[in-house]
Each structure stands twice: as C-alpha cells, then as structure tokens.
C-alpha cells in the first residue's frame, strides 16, 4: 500500500516537473502576436491598368507562408510540369478565363463538372451560390493577377462581403474542404487528415471499451444475488420479466447452437473415432450377414 | 445499527449537485442547438432548430451557453482549489476520497471485467468435475504420473483465485472517475475550439485560417463523443442496470441507499465504519414529492438525450459531413 502511494506520487511529481519544463520551454519562444499573418513592404510600383487590383503595393498584410495544402493529387507542380501543348489544357490556374476553350461551356451548370465543390457548408447551409464568390463570366482563375479570388485581395473582395473585417489570414480558410477521412487528404491537407483520424480513434476507442463494458455490467448484475431488497416492487416485476426473457433467449440460442454443433460433431475427435467404430461394426455385421447367407 | 429512518449515506454535497444540474441543463442545450445546426439540411434538424428560433438564434444560444459553461468550469476549478486538503497536501490527493486515478483502479478494472465474464464462477466448475475432466484429458495425452498432476492443479486453482477476487470498490469506481475526467478534458477542448470558431477574426490573428477547418472537426468529433458517452453509457449506468434500475438518485438527492452502497462499494463503508465516521454520514430519505421531482427531472433528461441520439443517428446519412 505504502509502496503504491510512493509510486503514484512519483508518477504525479514526474508529470508535474515535465509540465513545468514544457511551460518553461514555451516561454522561451519569442511571442509574435499576429502569428496568423505577416506584414510585407515592397517598393514595386507597377503600371495599373483599368482594373483596380486592391493591392496596396507599398504596404501589405498577407497570409503567412504556413500552407495547409501541400500538394493536390493529380496535379503536377514545378517549373515545367507539362509539355507546352498539354500545359494549355491542364494549367488553368492563371488564365483570365479559366474555362477558355471548353466545348459546350454555356450549356452546363457549375455542378455538372464540379460536383464535389457543392458539398461545403457555405453552399449547403448558407445557400451561397458559386457565382457569389467566383464572380460573373468570364470566371477568372483564382491565381490570375486581377482575379477577385486571388489571395492578395480575396479577403477584402470576397470574404468581407459577409465576414466584416476579414483579414488575409482569415481568408486562408478552406471553403472547399477536402474530405477529411480520405487518403488523398493525407497528401494534400495532412493537418486535417491526422486530426480527423486522431479524434476518431479517441471516439471509437472510448465507445469500444465502455459500451461493451456497460452491457456486460448490466447482464452480470441481472444474475447477481443481492443481499438487500430492491424497494420498487413494480420495477422488480418488470426486471423479472426481462430476466426471464433474457434466459429464454439465451437458452433458445444455446439449444440452436447445440443442434448446430451436433451437425458438426464429426469434427470432434471422440465422435470421429466413434463413427469409425460404427463403420467397422457395420462392416462386421454385413460380413456376418453374408457369411450366414446360404 | 443505524439510527431509525436514516437509511441512506451522504455521497454528494449540495454544491456538487448544483454543478451537476447546471452541467445537465447546459449540456443538453448545447447538444440540441449544436445538432440542430449540424442537421439543418434535414427536416429533423429544422424542427429542432425551430424550437430555439431558427438557424441563426441556435448559434447565438450555443455561444452564450458555451461561455456560461466555460465560466462554470473555471468556478469548478476554483472550487477544487479550495476543496483540496492543503494541510496533508500530497497525500490527500491520492486518498480514497479523491477522484484522481490510482494504480488500484487499473487492478480493479481488470478484476471487474473478470467478474463480469464470470471467471469467479469458473472456480465452481470444479464442482461440476470440469477440472477432473481436464485432468483426465491431460493424463491421456501426456501420461503424467498422478503425483505431478496434483501440483499443476493447485497452481491453476491459485491463479484463478487471484483473478477471481471480486473488486472491493472504495468511494469511487474507476468508471465514475472516467466519467468525471471525461468531462474535465471535454469542456476545455470543446470550449477552446468553440471560442476559436466564435471569434474567428480574433483567432486568425494567431492561427492561420485553415486552422479553423481543423478546429471545426475537433469540435464536431469531440461533441459526438461526449453525447454518445452521456446518452448511451452514462444513462445506462445511472438508470438501466439493476443496481440503479429506475434511476440512481444520488446526484439529485445527494445520498445513496446504505445497503446498496455496502453491496457495491464495500471498502468505502468498511473504511467509514473503521474510522467511526459512518454514523455522521447517514441521512434520511427525501420526501416523496421531492423524489417524484427527481424522477421527472431525470426522465426528462433521458427523453431529450434519447431524442437527440436516435434522431442524430437516423439522420446522419443525409447530411453533408
């Protein structure tokens, strides 16, 4: 008993010391208040065309470079991932009209080609349509320099229409979230994938222990001899009915199992031998019969 | 032995019962408002949301009740701080009245599972000649002389008797400790993730916006875990098992039946009897009117929980996950 107490105490003191060391380590990390975004200053002044860019080039706040999406499966990255002719078709992320050259484009709706993109909270719950964010025709690619969806101005041109005061860091929320459980998400958005599966493991693990546990407690307590009387007579009656029901069900199940096992009795070694014995006996009987025959 | 009329033993203080009632009410409100937003695509969710005034006001209620829960959690922390016996500080934490896990809990859990599986009855199989049959079988295949057989039979018997000692629970069983610490981990996790999502402009000053995608899933799965645990396991343990069949009134009345406690928590009663504190802990049963109130309140909570659980499970295929 005393040893157990000292061991428990050791564990707790060890845990507390570990926590204190962790806190001390955390305190040594320099505090940066706006960790979600960073300030960028540049001296680039470009010739501005007709379209206002919304990009204050002298002084800008942009999302930090902590990217969530590492890679998109099926899309190659790099300097020249595709040949020149296939690049015309496959790399549309910087075109002024992202649907340029597609056959029968005007006869389709968005969801016919992008069915998964409609499965998100913005469109399902709030009823926001594609065009409310992606704009009218021609729909520019999101990385096109003058696109409203370009990350340099998405927060002010798109998100802030509903979320007043949206910042660039806020706008790095993924509206078209990849399915958290899928293996493709492990490649594209690993933080989401591992968090999802970790939490699911916690959920399933807890329930997988405690649901059978409580069922077993309930069943075992039914067959327990109590040294005190349960005061609710009506409930005792109900309980006895339930008890009989459980006994009836379990007995009928066992009887069925017994019949089933009798069918399989050949596999029991003693029955196996008995069967052989019977066989031999029958043969002997048969022999005797033939011997006795005239 | 006990004074006349005092058939019950005190288990929870009025403050602890108040904590539990407030937790019940706020937990059910959070579950209902949260699920009505999650299931707003289905008619079940729309109906549930209309109780609280629609999709938008569900969120408002959810946020305010969430902040209320966080406040009560902090107050509970203060309560714990003043509740700790600081004079015998380290030792009082590991005592039998404390809710902190001990090594004994692990052993008791193993013993309890063995008891549930009926391994203690395996000893009685000896009476049925099970060991004799086993012995004959082993004799046939190994052809050991009879002298050696006695020793292994004894060893087998001794091993069984160690596992099959039924657990003698003290004041808190391991499952009750788990219930307490589940809430203790759940409220900070749900509270922090909820605050992050409730004030996204402020929180994205510290985390990137895609952190909200992650935090959303943490909040969602943790709340599903909490609701499944409460609506299935906690309700079963407190209402459906034979010991507490119609309802375990301990959390409302503050006391449990002495005979039942002696049966289920023998070490607790034995300890109180040894130290002579049992007499001072005995209380009388609540009045019938009060008991009826407890039953109505408890069964209302069960009804809400069952409605949320069944509705949530049935409608889960038809929402966008």
mmCIF file with all atom_site columns, N, CA, C and O in Angstrom, chain A residues 209 213, chain B residues 103-117 119 162-167 169 174:
data_model
loop_
_atom_site.group_PDB
_atom_site.id
_atom_site.type_symbol
_atom_site.label_atom_id
_atom_site.label_alt_id
_atom_site.label_comp_id
_atom_site.label_asym_id
_atom_site.label_entity_id
_atom_site.label_seq_id
_atom_site.pdbx_PDB_ins_code
_atom_site.Cartn_x
_atom_site.Cartn_y
_atom_site.Cartn_z
_atom_site.occupancy
_atom_site.B_iso_or_equiv
_atom_site.pdbx_formal_charge
_atom_site.auth_seq_id
_atom_site.auth_comp_id
_atom_site.auth_asym_id
_atom_site.auth_atom_id
_atom_site.pdbx_PDB_model_num
ATOM 1   N N  . UNK A 1 209 ? -14.615 0.512   -25.691 1.00 0.00 ? 209 UNK A N  1
ATOM 2   C CA . UNK A 1 209 ? -14.428 -0.079  -24.372 1.00 0.00 ? 209 UNK A CA 1
ATOM 3   C C  . UNK A 1 209 ? -15.700 0.039   -23.544 1.00 0.00 ? 209 UNK A C  1
ATOM 4   O O  . UNK A 1 209 ? -16.138 -0.937  -22.933 1.00 0.00 ? 209 UNK A O  1
ATOM 5   N N  . UNK A 1 213 ? -18.609 -2.705  -22.007 1.00 0.00 ? 213 UNK A N  1
ATOM 6   C CA . UNK A 1 213 ? -18.439 -2.697  -20.555 1.00 0.00 ? 213 UNK A CA 1
ATOM 7   C C  . UNK A 1 213 ? -19.778 -2.519  -19.856 1.00 0.00 ? 213 UNK A C  1
ATOM 8   O O  . UNK A 1 213 ? -20.139 -3.288  -18.959 1.00 0.00 ? 213 UNK A O  1
ATOM 9   N N  . UNK B 2 103 ? -3.224  3.468   -9.077  1.00 0.00 ? 103 UNK B N  1
ATOM 10  C CA . UNK B 2 103 ? -2.860  2.187   -9.681  1.00 0.00 ? 103 UNK B CA 1
ATOM 11  C C  . UNK B 2 103 ? -3.924  1.144   -9.366  1.00 0.00 ? 103 UNK B C  1
ATOM 12  O O  . UNK B 2 103 ? -4.183  0.232   -10.146 1.00 0.00 ? 103 UNK B O  1
ATOM 13  N N  . UNK B 2 104 ? -4.532  1.278   -8.162  1.00 0.00 ? 104 UNK B N  1
ATOM 14  C CA . UNK B 2 104 ? -5.537  0.298   -7.769  1.00 0.00 ? 104 UNK B CA 1
ATOM 15  C C  . UNK B 2 104 ? -6.706  0.251   -8.744  1.00 0.00 ? 104 UNK B C  1
ATOM 16  O O  . UNK B 2 104 ? -7.328  -0.793  -8.923  1.00 0.00 ? 104 UNK B O  1
ATOM 17  N N  . UNK B 2 105 ? -6.993  1.411   -9.362  1.00 0.00 ? 105 UNK B N  1
ATOM 18  C CA . UNK B 2 105 ? -8.124  1.460   -10.293 1.00 0.00 ? 105 UNK B CA 1
ATOM 19  C C  . UNK B 2 105 ? -7.924  0.506   -11.461 1.00 0.00 ? 105 UNK B C  1
ATOM 20  O O  . UNK B 2 105 ? -8.869  -0.142  -11.911 1.00 0.00 ? 105 UNK B O  1
ATOM 21  N N  . UNK B 2 106 ? -6.672  0.434   -11.936 1.00 0.00 ? 106 UNK B N  1
ATOM 22  C CA . UNK B 2 106 ? -6.379  -0.461  -13.056 1.00 0.00 ? 106 UNK B CA 1
ATOM 23  C C  . UNK B 2 106 ? -6.633  -1.914  -12.645 1.00 0.00 ? 106 UNK B C  1
ATOM 24  O O  . UNK B 2 106 ? -7.295  -2.678  -13.360 1.00 0.00 ? 106 UNK B O  1
ATOM 25  N N  . UNK B 2 107 ? -6.115  -2.269  -11.463 1.00 0.00 ? 107 UNK B N  1
ATOM 26  C CA . UNK B 2 107 ? -6.333  -3.628  -10.970 1.00 0.00 ? 107 UNK B CA 1
ATOM 27  C C  . UNK B 2 107 ? -7.804  -3.923  -10.788 1.00 0.00 ? 107 UNK B C  1
ATOM 28  O O  . UNK B 2 107 ? -8.290  -5.009  -11.145 1.00 0.00 ? 107 UNK B O  1
ATOM 29  N N  . UNK B 2 108 ? -8.532  -2.930  -10.234 1.00 0.00 ? 108 UNK B N  1
ATOM 30  C CA . UNK B 2 108 ? -9.969  -3.125  -10.017 1.00 0.00 ? 108 UNK B CA 1
ATOM 31  C C  . UNK B 2 108 ? -10.712 -3.275  -11.337 1.00 0.00 ? 108 UNK B C  1
ATOM 32  O O  . UNK B 2 108 ? -11.677 -4.043  -11.427 1.00 0.00 ? 108 UNK B O  1
ATOM 33  N N  . UNK B 2 109 ? -10.266 -2.530  -12.352 1.00 0.00 ? 109 UNK B N  1
ATOM 34  C CA . UNK B 2 109 ? -10.913 -2.645  -13.661 1.00 0.00 ? 109 UNK B CA 1
ATOM 35  C C  . UNK B 2 109 ? -10.746 -4.060  -14.199 1.00 0.00 ? 109 UNK B C  1
ATOM 36  O O  . UNK B 2 109 ? -11.695 -4.658  -14.710 1.00 0.00 ? 109 UNK B O  1
ATOM 37  N N  . UNK B 2 110 ? -9.511  -4.601  -14.065 1.00 0.00 ? 110 UNK B N  1
ATOM 38  C CA . UNK B 2 110 ? -9.266  -5.969  -14.553 1.00 0.00 ? 110 UNK B CA 1
ATOM 39  C C  . UNK B 2 110 ? -10.110 -6.968  -13.762 1.00 0.00 ? 110 UNK B C  1
ATOM 40  O O  . UNK B 2 110 ? -10.772 -7.846  -14.328 1.00 0.00 ? 110 UNK B O  1
ATOM 41  N N  . UNK B 2 111 ? -10.142 -6.782  -12.435 1.00 0.00 ? 111 UNK B N  1
ATOM 42  C CA . UNK B 2 111 ? -10.943 -7.674  -11.603 1.00 0.00 ? 111 UNK B CA 1
ATOM 43  C C  . UNK B 2 111 ? -12.427 -7.573  -11.952 1.00 0.00 ? 111 UNK B C  1
ATOM 44  O O  . UNK B 2 111 ? -13.148 -8.573  -11.993 1.00 0.00 ? 111 UNK B O  1
ATOM 45  N N  . UNK B 2 112 ? -12.865 -6.322  -12.245 1.00 0.00 ? 112 UNK B N  1
ATOM 46  C CA . UNK B 2 112 ? -14.270 -6.104  -12.549 1.00 0.00 ? 112 UNK B CA 1
ATOM 47  C C  . UNK B 2 112 ? -14.665 -6.792  -13.848 1.00 0.00 ? 112 UNK B C  1
ATOM 48  O O  . UNK B 2 112 ? -15.725 -7.417  -13.942 1.00 0.00 ? 112 UNK B O  1
ATOM 49  N N  . UNK B 2 113 ? -13.778 -6.661  -14.853 1.00 0.00 ? 113 UNK B N  1
ATOM 50  C CA . UNK B 2 113 ? -14.063 -7.315  -16.135 1.00 0.00 ? 113 UNK B CA 1
ATOM 51  C C  . UNK B 2 113 ? -14.084 -8.833  -15.949 1.00 0.00 ? 113 UNK B C  1
ATOM 52  O O  . UNK B 2 113 ? -14.958 -9.525  -16.489 1.00 0.00 ? 113 UNK B O  1
ATOM 53  N N  . UNK B 2 114 ? -13.152 -9.340  -15.120 1.00 0.00 ? 114 UNK B N  1
ATOM 54  C CA . UNK B 2 114 ? -13.133 -10.782 -14.857 1.00 0.00 ? 114 UNK B CA 1
ATOM 55  C C  . UNK B 2 114 ? -14.423 -11.208 -14.162 1.00 0.00 ? 114 UNK B C  1
ATOM 56  O O  . UNK B 2 114 ? -14.995 -12.251 -14.474 1.00 0.00 ? 114 UNK B O  1
ATOM 57  N N  . UNK B 2 115 ? -14.896 -10.349 -13.263 1.00 0.00 ? 115 UNK B N  1
ATOM 58  C CA . UNK B 2 115 ? -16.153 -10.643 -12.554 1.00 0.00 ? 115 UNK B CA 1
ATOM 59  C C  . UNK B 2 115 ? -17.329 -10.670 -13.515 1.00 0.00 ? 115 UNK B C  1
ATOM 60  O O  . UNK B 2 115 ? -18.216 -11.517 -13.444 1.00 0.00 ? 115 UNK B O  1
ATOM 61  N N  . UNK B 2 116 ? -17.311 -9.670  -14.483 1.00 0.00 ? 116 UNK B N  1
ATOM 62  C CA . UNK B 2 116 ? -18.402 -9.623  -15.466 1.00 0.00 ? 116 UNK B CA 1
ATOM 63  C C  . UNK B 2 116 ? -18.414 -10.869 -16.330 1.00 0.00 ? 116 UNK B C  1
ATOM 64  O O  . UNK B 2 116 ? -19.467 -11.403 -16.668 1.00 0.00 ? 116 UNK B O  1
ATOM 65  N N  . UNK B 2 117 ? -17.202 -11.325 -16.710 1.00 0.00 ? 117 UNK B N  1
ATOM 66  C CA . UNK B 2 117 ? -17.123 -12.505 -17.566 1.00 0.00 ? 117 UNK B CA 1
ATOM 67  C C  . UNK B 2 117 ? -17.438 -13.767 -16.794 1.00 0.00 ? 117 UNK B C  1
ATOM 68  O O  . UNK B 2 117 ? -17.553 -14.841 -17.375 1.00 0.00 ? 117 UNK B O  1
ATOM 69  N N  . UNK B 2 119 ? -15.549 -15.202 -14.365 1.00 0.00 ? 119 UNK B N  1
ATOM 70  C CA . UNK B 2 119 ? -14.402 -16.077 -14.116 1.00 0.00 ? 119 UNK B CA 1
ATOM 71  C C  . UNK B 2 119 ? -14.441 -16.593 -12.684 1.00 0.00 ? 119 UNK B C  1
ATOM 72  O O  . UNK B 2 119 ? -13.929 -17.669 -12.387 1.00 0.00 ? 119 UNK B O  1
ATOM 73  N N  . UNK B 2 162 ? -6.634  -15.627 -7.757  1.00 0.00 ? 162 UNK B N  1
ATOM 74  C CA . UNK B 2 162 ? -6.131  -14.247 -7.775  1.00 0.00 ? 162 UNK B CA 1
ATOM 75  C C  . UNK B 2 162 ? -7.000  -13.393 -8.699  1.00 0.00 ? 162 UNK B C  1
ATOM 76  O O  . UNK B 2 162 ? -7.423  -12.297 -8.348  1.00 0.00 ? 162 UNK B O  1
ATOM 77  N N  . UNK B 2 163 ? -7.275  -13.917 -9.906  1.00 0.00 ? 163 UNK B N  1
ATOM 78  C CA . UNK B 2 163 ? -8.054  -13.126 -10.868 1.00 0.00 ? 163 UNK B CA 1
ATOM 79  C C  . UNK B 2 163 ? -9.487  -12.970 -10.378 1.00 0.00 ? 163 UNK B C  1
ATOM 80  O O  . UNK B 2 163 ? -10.123 -11.955 -10.596 1.00 0.00 ? 163 UNK B O  1
ATOM 81  N N  . UNK B 2 164 ? -9.985  -13.997 -9.712  1.00 0.00 ? 164 UNK B N  1
ATOM 82  C CA . UNK B 2 164 ? -11.420 -14.021 -9.475  1.00 0.00 ? 164 UNK B CA 1
ATOM 83  C C  . UNK B 2 164 ? -11.835 -13.356 -8.179  1.00 0.00 ? 164 UNK B C  1
ATOM 84  O O  . UNK B 2 164 ? -13.005 -13.398 -7.847  1.00 0.00 ? 164 UNK B O  1
ATOM 85  N N  . UNK B 2 165 ? -10.870 -12.760 -7.468  1.00 0.00 ? 165 UNK B N  1
ATOM 86  C CA . UNK B 2 165 ? -11.305 -11.974 -6.318  1.00 0.00 ? 165 UNK B CA 1
ATOM 87  C C  . UNK B 2 165 ? -12.169 -10.829 -6.833  1.00 0.00 ? 165 UNK B C  1
ATOM 88  O O  . UNK B 2 165 ? -11.697 -10.027 -7.642  1.00 0.00 ? 165 UNK B O  1
ATOM 89  N N  . UNK B 2 166 ? -13.449 -10.744 -6.434  1.00 0.00 ? 166 UNK B N  1
ATOM 90  C CA . UNK B 2 166 ? -14.258 -9.625  -6.948  1.00 0.00 ? 166 UNK B CA 1
ATOM 91  C C  . UNK B 2 166 ? -13.708 -8.310  -6.406  1.00 0.00 ? 166 UNK B C  1
ATOM 92  O O  . UNK B 2 166 ? -13.209 -8.265  -5.279  1.00 0.00 ? 166 UNK B O  1
ATOM 93  N N  . UNK B 2 167 ? -13.751 -7.227  -7.209  1.00 0.00 ? 167 UNK B N  1
ATOM 94  C CA . UNK B 2 167 ? -13.159 -5.965  -6.769  1.00 0.00 ? 167 UNK B CA 1
ATOM 95  C C  . UNK B 2 167 ? -13.922 -5.381  -5.591  1.00 0.00 ? 167 UNK B C  1
ATOM 96  O O  . UNK B 2 167 ? -15.157 -5.417  -5.563  1.00 0.00 ? 167 UNK B O  1
ATOM 97  N N  . UNK B 2 169 ? -14.699 -2.080  -4.284  1.00 0.00 ? 169 UNK B N  1
ATOM 98  C CA . UNK B 2 169 ? -14.591 -0.659  -4.631  1.00 0.00 ? 169 UNK B CA 1
ATOM 99  C C  . UNK B 2 169 ? -14.657 0.202   -3.391  1.00 0.00 ? 169 UNK B C  1
ATOM 100 O O  . UNK B 2 169 ? -15.389 -0.095  -2.439  1.00 0.00 ? 169 UNK B O  1
ATOM 101 N N  . UNK B 2 174 ? -13.745 2.972   -10.915 1.00 0.00 ? 174 UNK B N  1
ATOM 102 C CA . UNK B 2 174 ? -12.920 3.530   -11.995 1.00 0.00 ? 174 UNK B CA 1
ATOM 103 C C  . UNK B 2 174 ? -13.780 4.165   -13.086 1.00 0.00 ? 174 UNK B C  1
ATOM 104 O O  . UNK B 2 174 ? -13.404 5.154   -13.695 1.00 0.00 ? 174 UNK B O  1
#
